[in-house]
Amino acid sequence: MTTAYNPVTPEIVRELQQIVGERNVIYGDPEQLEKYSHDEVADRHYAHTPEAVVRPISAQEIAAIMRLANRALIPVTPRGAGSGLSGGAVPAHGGIVLSVERMNKILEIDPGNMMITVESGIVTNQINTVLEEYGLFYAGYPMSLETCYIGGNVAENAGGGKAIKYGVTDRYIHGLEVVLPTGEIIELGGKRVKDVTGYNLLHLMVGSEGTLGIFSKVTLKLLPIPKSKVDLLVLFKGFQEAMDIVPVIMTQTGIIPTAIEFMDKLSVQTTCQYLNEHLPYEEAGAMLLIEVDGASEAQVESQYEAIGELCLERGAMEVYVADNYTTQERVWKVRRNIAEAFKVYSPVQSAEDIVVPFAQIPDLLRDVDLLAKKHGILIPNFGHAGDGNLHATPIKPPDMTIEKWDEILPMLLEELYIATDKYGGTISGEHGIGSKRKKYLSLVLQPEVIELMKRIKATFDPNNILNPGKIFPETPDAVPTDV
Amino acid sequence: MTTAYNPVTPEIVRELQQIVGERNVIYGDPEQLEKYSHDEVADRHYAHTPEAVVRPISAQEIAAIMRLANRALIPVTPRGAGSGLSGGAVPAHGGIVLSVERMNKILEIDPGNMMITVESGIVTNQINTVLEEYGLFYAGYPMSLETCYIGGNVAENAGGGKAIKYGVTDRYIHGLEVVLPTGEIIELGGKRVKDVTGYNLLHLMVGSEGTLGIFSKVTLKLLPIPKSKVDLLVLFKGFQEAMDIVPVIMTQTGIIPTAIEFMDKLSVQTTCQYLNEHLPYEEAGAMLLIEVDGASEAQVESQYEAIGELCLERGAMEVYVADNYTTQERVWKVRRNIAEAFKVYSPVQSAEDIVVPFAQIPDLLRDVDLLAKKHGILIPNFGHAGDGNLHATPIKPPDMTIEKWDEILPMLLEELYIATDKYGGTISGEHGIGSKRKKYLSLVLQPEVIELMKRIKATFDPNNILNPGKIFPETPDAVPTDV
């Protein structure tokens, strides 16, 4: 899997310009290139400046770029909005960044089949904006919907807060147009909702982190917009009480909430301070934010009443009902701003998205607390309780030196991931492996499984041209080719 | 992909007996072997008798069998209940049938995580029987739930009548223990509900038709049992009126029904006659059987009232409400017995499961009618309207000679599949490709896509030992090795 790549020469640049037009190639402009050197991973150790950026407008242009890259042995890293959290869109080996930013058209809205087809560079939230008048929506969107691109969502199989009821990205991807690493353009799936024609390459592409193909078109399954929704903010003494109730809600009431989000005391207090907001009972040990939606107000009312009563019976300190937009926004704003708030508190941190079977979250939280104490750092806990997906975020205390932090973090992450594995979990529920977690992959996957994945990669990409240096542990870290 | 396989010799049989015990190897007993020579495909052209049948009890035994088969170059065909409809469990190249019939244990019920882990040879309906007391159920089951095995469901990514709301098998498969064709035992996924750790091998296995691995354990996600359900039998003049309403139900009421099943006049009349049953308005041109379920009686009542009113507004002739078990069973019995009824009418037929974007079903039905008239045969239409999955079943009229039928069928199927493709569909929504449809695969998949699938197969199974002769067009038909 190690390849000696060639640099992007002025001749290559001219060829790229012929494919996408002169103004769609960035080259020799350090300031512009720098913008494509990183994603949202805070640690700039994972950043790497590309030698050139190309901005194609069609699958045909992407295919021509890939054929050129194979011929010249130059790595290509596909890029959406750059909002990823694992280094997936970073050109770890230099070479070309292929940005889909110009491919942002809505190609077809088909309300009769409840499907939409878009280009991969569209901002995810725009899909829902145009769908509103049809009474339909795309339910697979992640928390970053206002900045991310759908193509990146597909590449990472992005998750989000509504997975418990609606699943994540992959449930809604019914069709893809993909440019293979070797330059062929293929169609997978379509507007049908069942398909068992050969192997499921469609869902092999979803979550492949830009290493098996570049998406040019995406066909998404839509759902009717719920007519009503209500949020409950439920306060508990501690996280054990909060988490114990999660499966009980579903089995006892028969209701699958849209979201069950979890926030610990540290997260709530830090975020309220950051937002200058006050939530009731900020001193509660843990909060659940439970959303229910449905086809009528009456249905939603009976649902939230059943859940609220159950929570109180089972020892919740208080249940607040947010049944209008303003109040709902107030509580969700706290949840959404936790990461931001901690960035202000201390920008040096490691955004994590470990996932365990949800009943094991209390066990995991106890281990996380011990780890934070052992290493003298902060680890606020928040995330998607209904999915067992925890954003345990190690944060450097403001008074700790960066050298100390750099020494601690790799050990801490390894211990955190080992704990996650011990409880039947894995190291990433929605952010992906990318470059950030590749050295930890073998903690959770058998060597035989990693070997199979590597062979699949080689099957699709014999020259290892597409997004090298990601996912697989032994791939070397960034090797500068821009001499 | 063509391999010269070796026959199963008495020495090989002795080795197999050492692995699984003498009484779990069937050899030299034509009557017993014949039982493993076919699945539920009516056409016995696709049957093939195995040289030996082995019945292992564990992943370790399966692994030992696969190592032996690789060493001796003998094909192995995994088999569940043999209830498949594409020849998937038939040993097309002879060799060994590996039956999981003894691996039928429930390994763990984990109500706290809403998960169950079972062995692959359990009858699918038994899973739901044991779960009843926990208020949980497995929603991915197909129509044949009372006979099929969960392992076969995973291999075929079995569908069913409730896909519109609940999806199909793959949505519920969260963990698999798999024996690879080369004999390694791997674990994929687990009891977590989100996982983006490397490529999605878990869902590459689902629907791989027993060609990429043999499943020994399956971990399934569960849902709360709905507290209430109601069926509506809605009568229409013709199929266009019936199908037009399908997306409107969902977008206008915001309700996703559990099932929207479609039956044409021919299907209803033939089945009522077979069952000696009378449904109201048997002469209606088309019927929809719409099921709604939910967490309370009130919720379900408001749902079926909204749907019923909408149907009447939009030109339905009549809406019958089946709100008790007896009446529900009466209407579903008709739906479930259509295939059986036509088998009695004329046993020579071809069970199909073509699928199109659901709004295109009326277009497809018109083409199907023309095809039936052109070839002078019957094609009743029934199936899962909400999924666009149509069981258009070509049937030999009792007075047509079998020679004539054998001449017509391949042409007819090709025309049927081409029509399906024209409307954005594909040739199988739930039964799989197997041996029955492999020669038609290239009608709906690009050569590049088939090539990728073949390379993946070779990556997993370099000796092409596991279930050869399936899926891929150019694999030769059954080549007898039992000389």
mmCIF file of C-alpha atoms in Angstrom, chain A residues 185-406:
data_model
loop_
_atom_site.group_PDB
_atom_site.id
_atom_site.type_symbol
_atom_site.label_atom_id
_atom_site.label_comp_id
_atom_site.label_asym_id
_atom_site.label_seq_id
_atom_site.Cartn_x
_atom_site.Cartn_y
_atom_site.Cartn_z
ATOM 1 C CA ILE A 185 -18.295 6.169 -13.993
ATOM 2 C CA ILE A 186 -20.759 3.722 -12.446
ATOM 3 C CA GLU A 187 -24.366 3.903 -11.256
ATOM 4 C CA LEU A 188 -25.368 2.044 -8.107
ATOM 5 C CA GLY A 189 -28.974 1.585 -6.963
ATOM 6 C CA GLY A 190 -31.635 4.051 -8.004
ATOM 7 C CA LYS A 191 -35.081 5.214 -6.959
ATOM 8 C CA ARG A 192 -36.243 1.770 -5.918
ATOM 9 C CA VAL A 193 -36.598 0.981 -2.227
ATOM 10 C CA LYS A 194 -35.613 -2.694 -2.443
ATOM 11 C CA ASP A 195 -32.725 -4.119 -4.432
ATOM 12 C CA VAL A 196 -30.880 -7.416 -4.089
ATOM 13 C CA THR A 197 -29.166 -7.416 -7.473
ATOM 14 C CA GLY A 198 -25.652 -8.653 -6.679
ATOM 15 C CA TYR A 199 -23.456 -7.430 -3.848
ATOM 16 C CA ASN A 200 -24.356 -4.273 -1.970
ATOM 17 C CA LEU A 201 -21.692 -1.997 -3.489
ATOM 18 C CA LEU A 202 -23.941 0.983 -2.795
ATOM 19 C CA HIS A 203 -23.532 0.626 0.946
ATOM 20 C CA LEU A 204 -19.905 -0.366 0.633
ATOM 21 C CA MET A 205 -19.421 3.121 -0.846
ATOM 22 C CA VAL A 206 -21.303 4.770 2.030
ATOM 23 C CA GLY A 207 -18.780 5.333 4.811
ATOM 24 C CA SER A 208 -15.773 4.487 2.619
ATOM 25 C CA GLU A 209 -14.222 7.852 3.559
ATOM 26 C CA GLY A 210 -13.401 8.909 0.019
ATOM 27 C CA THR A 211 -11.118 5.943 -0.552
ATOM 28 C CA LEU A 212 -13.198 3.758 -2.906
ATOM 29 C CA GLY A 213 -14.807 6.304 -5.211
ATOM 30 C CA ILE A 214 -15.859 9.921 -5.680
ATOM 31 C CA PHE A 215 -19.593 10.596 -5.580
ATOM 32 C CA SER A 216 -21.031 12.824 -8.279
ATOM 33 C CA LYS A 217 -24.791 12.255 -7.817
ATOM 34 C CA VAL A 218 -26.747 11.131 -4.790
ATOM 35 C CA THR A 219 -30.357 9.894 -4.740
ATOM 36 C CA LEU A 220 -31.995 10.196 -1.336
ATOM 37 C CA LYS A 221 -35.168 8.644 0.060
ATOM 38 C CA LEU A 222 -37.468 11.206 1.680
ATOM 39 C CA LEU A 223 -40.001 11.071 4.478
ATOM 40 C CA PRO A 224 -43.106 13.165 5.195
ATOM 41 C CA ILE A 225 -42.326 16.125 7.452
ATOM 42 C CA PRO A 226 -43.748 15.359 10.909
ATOM 43 C CA LYS A 227 -46.756 17.567 11.618
ATOM 44 C CA SER A 228 -45.845 18.091 15.226
ATOM 45 C CA LYS A 229 -42.924 17.736 17.619
ATOM 46 C CA VAL A 230 -42.207 18.298 21.291
ATOM 47 C CA ASP A 231 -38.999 18.240 23.333
ATOM 48 C CA LEU A 232 -38.728 17.098 26.900
ATOM 49 C CA LEU A 233 -35.835 18.196 29.062
ATOM 50 C CA VAL A 234 -35.609 15.555 31.774
ATOM 51 C CA LEU A 235 -33.378 16.070 34.810
ATOM 52 C CA PHE A 236 -31.729 13.275 36.768
ATOM 53 C CA LYS A 237 -29.496 13.017 39.834
ATOM 54 C CA GLY A 238 -26.848 11.081 37.929
ATOM 55 C CA PHE A 239 -26.062 9.409 34.630
ATOM 56 C CA GLN A 240 -26.950 5.899 35.780
ATOM 57 C CA GLU A 241 -30.547 6.997 36.474
ATOM 58 C CA ALA A 242 -30.648 8.859 33.172
ATOM 59 C CA MET A 243 -29.329 6.014 31.050
ATOM 60 C CA ASP A 244 -31.311 3.260 32.775
ATOM 61 C CA ILE A 245 -34.469 4.788 31.473
ATOM 62 C CA VAL A 246 -33.484 4.837 27.782
ATOM 63 C CA PRO A 247 -34.482 1.264 26.820
ATOM 64 C CA VAL A 248 -37.419 1.333 29.254
ATOM 65 C CA ILE A 249 -38.933 4.296 27.413
ATOM 66 C CA MET A 250 -39.029 2.319 24.213
ATOM 67 C CA THR A 251 -40.078 -1.090 25.515
ATOM 68 C CA GLN A 252 -42.654 0.149 28.026
ATOM 69 C CA THR A 253 -44.341 2.893 26.010
ATOM 70 C CA GLY A 254 -43.745 1.354 22.588
ATOM 71 C CA ILE A 255 -42.636 4.797 21.412
ATOM 72 C CA ILE A 256 -39.377 5.385 19.536
ATOM 73 C CA PRO A 257 -38.401 8.998 20.265
ATOM 74 C CA THR A 258 -36.833 11.056 17.486
ATOM 75 C CA ALA A 259 -33.855 11.796 19.693
ATOM 76 C CA ILE A 260 -32.601 10.991 23.180
ATOM 77 C CA GLU A 261 -29.661 13.288 23.787
ATOM 78 C CA PHE A 262 -27.515 13.155 26.896
ATOM 79 C CA MET A 263 -25.630 15.995 28.626
ATOM 80 C CA ASP A 264 -23.679 15.777 31.848
ATOM 81 C CA LYS A 265 -23.479 18.573 34.410
ATOM 82 C CA LEU A 266 -20.116 19.863 33.185
ATOM 83 C CA SER A 267 -21.418 20.145 29.608
ATOM 84 C CA VAL A 268 -24.611 21.944 30.587
ATOM 85 C CA GLN A 269 -22.934 24.388 32.960
ATOM 86 C CA THR A 270 -20.085 25.277 30.606
ATOM 87 C CA THR A 271 -22.448 25.799 27.692
ATOM 88 C CA CYS A 272 -24.972 27.864 29.657
ATOM 89 C CA GLN A 273 -22.125 30.092 30.786
ATOM 90 C CA TYR A 274 -20.855 30.397 27.185
ATOM 91 C CA LEU A 275 -24.356 31.240 25.879
ATOM 92 C CA ASN A 276 -25.283 33.352 28.900
ATOM 93 C CA GLU A 277 -28.313 31.085 29.137
ATOM 94 C CA HIS A 278 -30.041 29.576 32.140
ATOM 95 C CA LEU A 279 -31.608 26.182 32.108
ATOM 96 C CA PRO A 280 -33.666 24.983 35.054
ATOM 97 C CA TYR A 281 -31.744 22.823 37.492
ATOM 98 C CA GLU A 282 -28.328 23.333 35.938
ATOM 99 C CA GLU A 283 -26.965 21.479 38.947
ATOM 100 C CA ALA A 284 -28.726 18.229 37.947
ATOM 101 C CA GLY A 285 -26.220 15.416 37.481
ATOM 102 C CA ALA A 286 -27.434 14.554 33.988
ATOM 103 C CA MET A 287 -30.047 15.708 31.527
ATOM 104 C CA LEU A 288 -31.836 13.867 28.769
ATOM 105 C CA LEU A 289 -33.254 15.863 25.899
ATOM 106 C CA ILE A 290 -36.013 13.682 24.469
ATOM 107 C CA GLU A 291 -37.756 14.641 21.246
ATOM 108 C CA VAL A 292 -40.901 13.005 19.931
ATOM 109 C CA ASP A 293 -42.547 13.771 16.618
ATOM 110 C CA GLY A 294 -45.548 12.435 14.759
ATOM 111 C CA ALA A 295 -48.330 12.853 12.265
ATOM 112 C CA SER A 296 -50.639 14.858 14.585
ATOM 113 C CA GLU A 297 -50.553 17.044 17.678
ATOM 114 C CA ALA A 298 -52.748 14.595 19.549
ATOM 115 C CA GLN A 299 -50.378 11.734 18.803
ATOM 116 C CA VAL A 300 -47.345 13.693 19.929
ATOM 117 C CA GLU A 301 -49.133 14.857 23.065
ATOM 118 C CA SER A 302 -50.022 11.315 24.085
ATOM 119 C CA GLN A 303 -46.420 10.272 23.367
ATOM 120 C CA TYR A 304 -44.701 12.932 25.426
ATOM 121 C CA GLU A 305 -47.155 12.487 28.273
ATOM 122 C CA ALA A 306 -46.480 8.759 28.400
ATOM 123 C CA ILE A 307 -42.706 9.325 28.355
ATOM 124 C CA GLY A 308 -42.818 12.180 30.867
ATOM 125 C CA GLU A 309 -44.886 10.175 33.353
ATOM 126 C CA LEU A 310 -42.582 7.190 32.997
ATOM 127 C CA CYS A 311 -39.522 9.366 33.681
ATOM 128 C CA LEU A 312 -41.087 10.808 36.839
ATOM 129 C CA GLU A 313 -42.134 7.349 38.058
ATOM 130 C CA ARG A 314 -38.581 6.173 37.536
ATOM 131 C CA GLY A 315 -36.945 8.892 39.594
ATOM 132 C CA ALA A 316 -36.456 11.858 37.258
ATOM 133 C CA MET A 317 -36.139 15.079 39.299
ATOM 134 C CA GLU A 318 -38.177 17.136 36.840
ATOM 135 C CA VAL A 319 -39.592 17.059 33.312
ATOM 136 C CA TYR A 320 -39.792 20.290 31.302
ATOM 137 C CA VAL A 321 -41.942 20.371 28.189
ATOM 138 C CA ALA A 322 -40.782 22.461 25.238
ATOM 139 C CA ASP A 323 -43.753 22.466 22.919
ATOM 140 C CA ASN A 324 -43.112 25.627 20.928
ATOM 141 C CA TYR A 325 -40.336 26.652 18.576
ATOM 142 C CA THR A 326 -38.787 29.241 20.911
ATOM 143 C CA THR A 327 -38.414 26.956 23.887
ATOM 144 C CA GLN A 328 -37.297 24.053 21.694
ATOM 145 C CA GLU A 329 -34.594 26.217 20.140
ATOM 146 C CA ARG A 330 -33.459 27.288 23.618
ATOM 147 C CA VAL A 331 -32.808 23.750 24.822
ATOM 148 C CA TRP A 332 -31.382 22.479 21.517
ATOM 149 C CA LYS A 333 -29.112 25.516 21.323
ATOM 150 C CA VAL A 334 -27.476 24.374 24.547
ATOM 151 C CA ARG A 335 -27.040 20.853 23.188
ATOM 152 C CA ARG A 336 -25.660 22.046 19.844
ATOM 153 C CA ASN A 337 -23.214 24.506 21.375
ATOM 154 C CA ILE A 338 -21.479 22.196 23.818
ATOM 155 C CA ALA A 339 -18.492 21.563 21.535
ATOM 156 C CA GLU A 340 -18.254 25.285 20.722
ATOM 157 C CA ALA A 341 -18.421 26.248 24.408
ATOM 158 C CA PHE A 342 -15.547 23.975 25.317
ATOM 159 C CA LYS A 343 -13.495 25.296 22.400
ATOM 160 C CA VAL A 344 -13.751 28.733 23.994
ATOM 161 C CA TYR A 345 -12.915 27.309 27.398
ATOM 162 C CA SER A 346 -9.846 25.538 25.960
ATOM 163 C CA PRO A 347 -9.270 25.199 22.229
ATOM 164 C CA VAL A 348 -6.944 22.228 22.615
ATOM 165 C CA GLN A 349 -9.134 19.151 22.656
ATOM 166 C CA SER A 350 -9.915 15.925 20.851
ATOM 167 C CA ALA A 351 -13.472 15.522 19.549
ATOM 168 C CA GLU A 352 -14.410 11.864 20.012
ATOM 169 C CA ASP A 353 -17.458 9.840 19.029
ATOM 170 C CA ILE A 354 -17.039 6.491 20.720
ATOM 171 C CA VAL A 355 -20.046 4.217 20.644
ATOM 172 C CA VAL A 356 -21.177 1.329 22.869
ATOM 173 C CA PRO A 357 -24.411 -0.663 23.210
ATOM 174 C CA PHE A 358 -26.529 2.033 24.831
ATOM 175 C CA ALA A 359 -27.186 0.150 28.064
ATOM 176 C CA GLN A 360 -23.410 0.138 28.617
ATOM 177 C CA ILE A 361 -23.095 3.952 28.656
ATOM 178 C CA PRO A 362 -23.116 4.186 32.477
ATOM 179 C CA ASP A 363 -20.253 1.662 32.657
ATOM 180 C CA LEU A 364 -18.331 3.592 30.053
ATOM 181 C CA LEU A 365 -18.971 6.930 31.780
ATOM 182 C CA ARG A 366 -17.458 5.589 35.001
ATOM 183 C CA ASP A 367 -14.320 4.565 33.092
ATOM 184 C CA VAL A 368 -14.179 7.947 31.352
ATOM 185 C CA ASP A 369 -14.356 9.728 34.722
ATOM 186 C CA LEU A 370 -11.486 7.637 36.060
ATOM 187 C CA LEU A 371 -9.408 8.398 32.954
ATOM 188 C CA ALA A 372 -10.022 12.150 33.284
ATOM 189 C CA LYS A 373 -8.938 12.085 36.927
ATOM 190 C CA LYS A 374 -5.914 9.884 36.238
ATOM 191 C CA HIS A 375 -4.560 12.237 33.567
ATOM 192 C CA GLY A 376 -5.647 15.489 35.218
ATOM 193 C CA ILE A 377 -7.747 16.670 32.305
ATOM 194 C CA LEU A 378 -11.422 17.410 31.656
ATOM 195 C CA ILE A 379 -13.706 15.031 29.745
ATOM 196 C CA PRO A 380 -17.225 16.406 29.441
ATOM 197 C CA ASN A 381 -19.739 13.802 28.304
ATOM 198 C CA PHE A 382 -22.599 14.497 25.959
ATOM 199 C CA GLY A 383 -24.026 12.801 22.902
ATOM 200 C CA HIS A 384 -26.678 10.568 21.474
ATOM 201 C CA ALA A 385 -27.803 8.412 24.394
ATOM 202 C CA GLY A 386 -30.370 6.546 22.334
ATOM 203 C CA ASP A 387 -27.589 5.401 20.005
ATOM 204 C CA GLY A 388 -24.939 4.767 22.672
ATOM 205 C CA ASN A 389 -22.858 7.363 20.830
ATOM 206 C CA LEU A 390 -20.901 9.474 23.281
ATOM 207 C CA HIS A 391 -18.959 12.639 22.527
ATOM 208 C CA ALA A 392 -16.536 12.143 25.385
ATOM 209 C CA THR A 393 -14.224 15.057 24.559
ATOM 210 C CA PRO A 394 -10.806 15.169 26.228
ATOM 211 C CA ILE A 395 -9.930 18.818 26.864
ATOM 212 C CA LYS A 396 -6.596 20.293 27.876
ATOM 213 C CA PRO A 397 -7.030 22.339 31.068
ATOM 214 C CA PRO A 398 -5.942 25.943 30.367
ATOM 215 C CA ASP A 399 -3.045 25.605 32.828
ATOM 216 C CA MET A 400 -1.573 22.406 31.341
ATOM 217 C CA THR A 401 1.414 22.807 28.995
ATOM 218 C CA ILE A 402 0.939 21.705 25.388
ATOM 219 C CA GLU A 403 3.949 19.384 25.733
ATOM 220 C CA LYS A 404 2.291 17.590 28.613
ATOM 221 C CA TRP A 405 -0.966 17.361 26.648
ATOM 222 C CA ASP A 406 0.802 15.946 23.576
#
